[in-house]
Short mmCIF file of C-alpha atoms and ligand atoms in Angstrom, two decimals:
data_model
loop_
_atom_site.label_atom_id
_atom_site.label_comp_id
_atom_site.label_asym_id
_atom_site.label_seq_id
_atom_site.Cartn_x
_atom_site.Cartn_y
_atom_site.Cartn_z
CA UNK A 538 -32.73 5.92 32.52
CA UNK A 539 -30.64 5.09 35.29
CA UNK A 540 -27.40 2.86 34.65
CA UNK A 541 -25.95 1.12 37.76
CA UNK A 542 -22.53 -0.22 37.47
CA UNK A 543 -22.01 -3.10 40.12
CA UNK A 544 -18.43 -4.22 41.14
CA UNK A 545 -15.39 -3.25 43.07
CA UNK A 546 -12.99 -0.42 42.39
CA UNK A 547 -9.97 -2.83 42.46
CA UNK A 548 -11.43 -4.67 39.48
CA UNK A 549 -9.91 -3.64 36.15
CA UNK A 550 -13.00 -4.73 34.28
CA UNK A 551 -15.32 -2.60 36.47
CA UNK A 552 -13.05 0.40 35.94
CA UNK A 553 -13.10 -0.43 31.98
CA UNK A 554 -16.88 0.34 31.97
CA UNK A 555 -16.53 3.43 34.62
CA UNK A 556 -13.85 4.94 32.12
CA UNK A 557 -16.16 4.39 29.29
CA UNK A 558 -19.13 5.98 31.00
CA UNK A 559 -16.94 8.80 31.91
CA UNK A 560 -15.67 9.35 28.39
CA UNK A 561 -19.31 9.46 27.37
CA UNK A 562 -20.22 12.04 30.08
CA UNK A 563 -23.16 10.04 31.29
CA UNK A 564 -24.15 10.02 34.73
CA UNK A 565 -24.39 6.61 36.44
CA UNK A 566 -24.70 4.90 39.87
CA UNK A 567 -22.33 2.42 41.46
CA UNK A 568 -23.00 -0.42 43.64
CA UNK A 569 -20.47 -2.03 45.75
CA UNK A 570 -20.61 -5.78 44.66
CA UNK A 571 -18.17 -8.37 45.75
CA UNK A 572 -18.07 -11.74 43.72
CA UNK A 573 -16.34 -13.29 46.74
CA UNK A 574 -18.69 -15.01 49.22
CA UNK A 575 -21.67 -13.73 47.20
CA UNK A 576 -24.96 -15.32 47.79
CA UNK A 577 -27.20 -17.17 45.24
CA UNK A 578 -28.74 -14.26 44.04
CA UNK A 579 -25.31 -13.09 42.63
CA UNK A 580 -25.18 -16.39 40.57
CA UNK A 581 -28.61 -15.62 39.20
CA UNK A 582 -27.43 -12.11 37.93
CA UNK A 583 -23.82 -13.41 36.96
CA UNK A 584 -23.61 -17.12 36.32
CA UNK A 585 -19.72 -17.00 35.97
CA UNK A 586 -19.90 -15.28 39.48
CA UNK A 587 -17.82 -12.37 38.10
CA UNK A 588 -18.06 -8.48 38.11
CA UNK A 589 -18.93 -6.09 36.71
CA UNK A 590 -22.57 -6.14 36.25
CA UNK A 591 -24.74 -3.63 34.63
CA UNK A 592 -28.38 -2.74 35.49
CA UNK A 593 -30.30 -0.41 33.13
CA UNK A 594 -33.64 0.94 34.58
CA UNK A 595 -34.99 1.28 30.88
CA UNK A 596 -35.37 -2.36 30.91
CA UNK A 597 -37.02 -2.79 34.28
CA UNK A 598 -35.92 -4.09 37.73
CA UNK A 599 -34.85 -7.72 36.65
CA UNK A 600 -32.53 -6.88 33.66
CA UNK A 601 -28.95 -7.23 34.42
CA UNK A 602 -25.88 -7.95 32.03
CA UNK A 603 -22.72 -9.69 33.14
CA UNK A 604 -19.30 -9.34 31.53
CA UNK A 605 -17.25 -6.00 30.62
CA UNK A 606 -17.21 -6.89 27.08
CA UNK A 607 -20.95 -7.49 26.78
CA UNK A 608 -21.60 -4.25 28.81
CA UNK A 609 -19.14 -2.29 26.73
CA UNK A 610 -20.63 -2.93 23.43
CA UNK A 611 -23.96 -2.75 24.74
CA UNK A 612 -23.41 0.91 26.14
CA UNK A 613 -21.57 1.66 22.79
CA UNK A 614 -24.97 0.99 20.94
CA UNK A 615 -26.99 2.63 23.53
CA UNK A 616 -24.85 5.71 23.99
CA UNK A 617 -23.02 5.89 20.66
CA UNK A 618 -21.19 9.30 21.20
CA UNK A 619 -18.33 9.83 21.54
CA UNK A 620 -17.64 6.39 19.98
CA UNK A 621 -15.00 4.33 21.68
CA UNK A 622 -14.97 1.67 18.95
CA UNK A 623 -13.47 2.68 15.59
CA UNK A 624 -15.81 3.09 12.67
CA UNK A 625 -13.25 1.78 10.19
CA UNK A 626 -13.83 -1.86 9.85
CA UNK A 627 -10.26 -2.87 9.77
CA UNK A 628 -9.47 -0.55 12.81
CA UNK A 629 -12.70 -2.16 14.48
CA UNK A 630 -11.49 -5.67 14.13
CA UNK A 631 -8.28 -4.67 15.63
CA UNK A 632 -9.69 -2.89 18.57
CA UNK A 633 -11.76 -6.04 19.57
CA UNK A 634 -8.63 -8.01 19.33
CA UNK A 635 -6.85 -5.91 21.68
CA UNK A 636 -9.85 -5.83 24.08
CA UNK A 637 -9.79 -9.63 23.88
CA UNK A 638 -6.08 -10.01 24.27
CA UNK A 639 -6.36 -7.66 27.34
CA UNK A 640 -9.22 -9.48 29.11
CA UNK A 641 -7.85 -12.90 28.62
CA UNK A 642 -3.99 -13.15 28.22
CA UNK A 643 -3.23 -9.94 30.11
CA UNK A 644 -5.80 -10.41 32.93
CA UNK A 645 -4.68 -13.98 33.42
CA UNK A 646 -1.02 -13.05 33.43
CA UNK A 647 -1.31 -9.81 35.56
CA UNK A 648 -4.56 -10.38 37.61
CA UNK A 649 -4.24 -14.24 38.45
CA UNK A 650 -0.38 -14.51 38.07
CA UNK A 651 0.68 -11.24 39.71
CA UNK A 652 -1.99 -9.04 41.32
CA UNK A 653 -3.63 -11.83 43.31
CA UNK A 654 -0.39 -13.12 44.66
CA UNK A 655 0.58 -9.65 46.15
CA UNK A 656 -2.97 -8.52 47.21
CA UNK A 657 -5.16 -11.32 48.15
CA UNK A 658 -2.89 -12.73 50.94
CA UNK A 659 -2.77 -9.16 52.46
CA UNK A 660 -6.39 -9.14 52.53
CA UNK A 661 -6.14 -12.00 54.96
CA UNK A 662 -3.33 -10.60 56.74
CA UNK A 663 -0.92 -12.92 55.33
CA UNK A 664 2.51 -12.31 53.48
CA UNK A 665 2.39 -11.48 49.76
CA UNK A 666 3.97 -14.31 47.51
CA UNK A 667 6.53 -11.78 45.96
CA UNK A 668 8.71 -14.71 44.70
CA UNK A 669 5.62 -16.27 42.89
CA UNK A 670 4.70 -12.89 41.47
CA UNK A 671 8.43 -12.13 40.21
CA UNK A 672 8.60 -15.55 38.34
CA UNK A 673 5.65 -14.30 36.30
CA UNK A 674 7.06 -10.85 35.81
CA UNK A 675 10.39 -12.42 34.56
CA UNK A 676 8.62 -15.02 32.70
CA UNK A 677 5.32 -14.51 30.90
CA UNK A 678 5.03 -10.78 31.44
CA UNK A 679 7.95 -9.75 29.27
CA UNK A 680 6.30 -11.17 26.17
CA UNK A 681 3.23 -9.18 26.81
CA UNK A 682 5.10 -6.03 27.48
CA UNK A 683 7.14 -6.59 24.24
CA UNK A 684 4.02 -7.18 22.23
CA UNK A 685 2.25 -4.09 23.41
CA UNK A 686 5.37 -2.07 23.17
CA UNK A 687 5.63 -3.06 19.53
CA UNK A 688 1.99 -2.33 18.98
CA UNK A 689 2.46 1.21 20.14
CA UNK A 690 5.59 2.06 18.21
CA UNK A 691 4.80 5.45 16.29
CA UNK A 692 1.43 5.55 17.54
CA UNK A 693 -0.36 7.45 20.20
CA UNK A 694 -3.26 4.92 20.60
CA UNK A 695 -3.15 1.12 20.05
CA UNK A 696 -5.62 1.54 17.09
CA UNK A 697 -6.31 4.33 14.57
CA UNK A 698 -6.09 8.00 15.72
CA UNK A 699 -8.34 7.86 18.73
CA UNK A 700 -8.78 6.64 22.36
CA UNK A 701 -10.79 3.52 22.10
CA UNK A 702 -11.92 0.03 23.82
CA UNK A 703 -8.39 -1.16 22.93
CA UNK A 704 -6.63 1.50 24.95
CA UNK A 705 -9.12 1.24 27.92
CA UNK A 706 -8.98 -2.70 28.13
CA UNK A 707 -4.91 -2.66 28.11
CA UNK A 708 -4.54 0.29 30.47
CA UNK A 709 -6.72 -0.96 33.18
CA UNK A 710 -4.87 -4.12 33.30
CA UNK A 711 -1.56 -2.37 33.50
CA UNK A 712 -3.13 -0.19 36.25
CA UNK A 713 -3.67 -3.27 38.29
CA UNK A 714 -0.18 -4.41 37.69
CA UNK A 715 0.92 -0.99 38.94
CA UNK A 716 -0.90 -1.65 42.45
CA UNK A 717 1.66 -4.58 43.12
CA UNK A 718 4.35 -1.97 42.92
CA UNK A 719 5.71 -3.15 39.55
CA UNK A 720 5.58 -1.05 36.52
CA UNK A 721 7.29 -1.81 33.13
CA UNK A 722 10.79 -0.17 32.96
CA UNK A 723 10.43 3.04 30.99
CA UNK A 724 13.94 2.44 29.55
CA UNK A 725 13.06 -0.90 28.22
CA UNK A 726 9.43 -0.34 27.16
CA UNK A 727 9.27 3.43 26.61
CA UNK A 728 6.10 3.08 24.65
CA UNK A 729 4.23 1.45 27.35
CA UNK A 730 5.37 4.15 29.78
CA UNK A 731 4.32 7.18 27.62
CA UNK A 732 1.10 5.32 26.68
CA UNK A 733 0.19 4.88 30.47
CA UNK A 734 1.08 8.65 31.07
CA UNK A 735 -1.44 9.85 28.14
CA UNK A 736 -4.07 7.46 29.47
CA UNK A 737 -3.51 8.78 32.96
CA UNK A 738 -4.04 12.39 31.93
CA UNK A 739 -7.55 11.49 30.95
CA UNK A 740 -10.12 12.40 33.64
CA UNK A 741 -12.33 9.43 32.55
CA UNK A 742 -9.57 7.04 33.45
CA UNK A 743 -7.99 9.04 36.21
CA UNK A 744 -11.17 9.26 38.53
CA UNK A 745 -11.73 5.50 39.05
CA UNK A 746 -7.84 4.95 38.95
CA UNK A 747 -7.40 7.33 41.91
CA UNK A 748 -9.81 5.59 43.98
CA UNK A 749 -8.17 2.20 43.19
CA UNK A 750 -4.91 3.41 43.98
CA UNK A 751 -6.10 4.68 47.33
CA UNK A 752 -7.52 1.01 48.09
CA UNK A 753 -4.08 -0.60 47.92
CA UNK A 754 -2.08 2.26 49.25
CA UNK A 755 -1.14 0.59 52.51
CA UNK A 756 -0.19 -2.83 51.11
CA UNK A 757 3.40 -4.24 50.94
CA UNK A 758 4.61 -3.82 47.25
CA UNK A 759 7.17 -5.51 44.92
CA UNK A 760 10.61 -3.77 44.80
CA UNK A 761 12.62 -4.32 41.82
CA UNK A 762 16.35 -3.74 41.33
CA UNK A 763 16.53 -1.33 38.42
CA UNK A 764 19.63 -3.25 37.52
CA UNK A 765 17.30 -6.06 36.37
CA UNK A 766 16.10 -4.09 33.61
CA UNK A 767 12.40 -5.20 34.23
N1 GSH B 617 -14.62 -11.80 31.26
C1 GSH B 617 -15.04 -11.01 32.50
C2 GSH B 617 -13.97 -11.17 33.43
C3 GSH B 617 -14.45 -10.56 34.84
C4 GSH B 617 -13.58 -11.07 36.07
O1 GSH B 617 -12.77 -11.73 35.78
N2 GSH B 617 -13.65 -10.34 37.12
C5 GSH B 617 -13.16 -10.60 38.42
C6 GSH B 617 -12.69 -9.22 39.19
S1 GSH B 617 -11.55 -8.44 38.37
C7 GSH B 617 -13.92 -11.29 39.08
O2 GSH B 617 -15.12 -11.19 39.27
N3 GSH B 617 -13.63 -12.59 39.78
C8 GSH B 617 -14.31 -13.35 40.78
C9 GSH B 617 -13.57 -14.66 40.93
O3 GSH B 617 -12.52 -14.86 40.48
O4 GSH B 617 -14.16 -15.29 41.81
C10 GSH B 617 -15.32 -9.58 32.20
O5 GSH B 617 -14.85 -9.14 31.20
O6 GSH B 617 -16.25 -9.00 32.82
#
């Protein structure tokens, strides 16, 4: 079996899958694939023209799976240990909810609303849209931070007692937020801060994360006055 994960290290969805495979201790290959300016062959593999994609040699050369959620749950079935989805049914449902919330609500607010405004212009040697990003941080992001903060109250992980798809999905989104220079205030959202520290201590997450940090190291970042309490 050869598993190949295609995408870019800056993508939270791509790192979601790398973190999962690292947790499982499975060897895999990585193929650098960008969705931007990709050819028609990419559209055949990924009709939504998004990364990540998974190839699994067990199914032949033409088999390819798009979408981090499809990939994640495919891999849970293929390599079941250690499980990253809860066995308890109630927890399983909650874990799927957090994955969905992270992949849609958080990704659109953080990815489209903040990350792209800071990072994408700089990739074209243009000035980042700091004011536009700050508007989203001061607006929609606060509600997301409050919800995740409250969901982590008195708990180590978002669902049940162990690290799961819920934690990975939420953490990779907050990681992309940190690449813009903004991290939620530890005074105002202490549970998020402690959670991200705990996730960052896991090699499975830290390996891909450190590579992504390097990719954005030389970019201009958001600087927030601590008095703003954001
Ligand atoms: N629901 C998809 C979302 C993937 C996604 O949005 N990937 C971004 C990169 S982080 C992408 O490929 N964007 C291409 C584009 O917007 O043109 C998943 O979970 O894989």
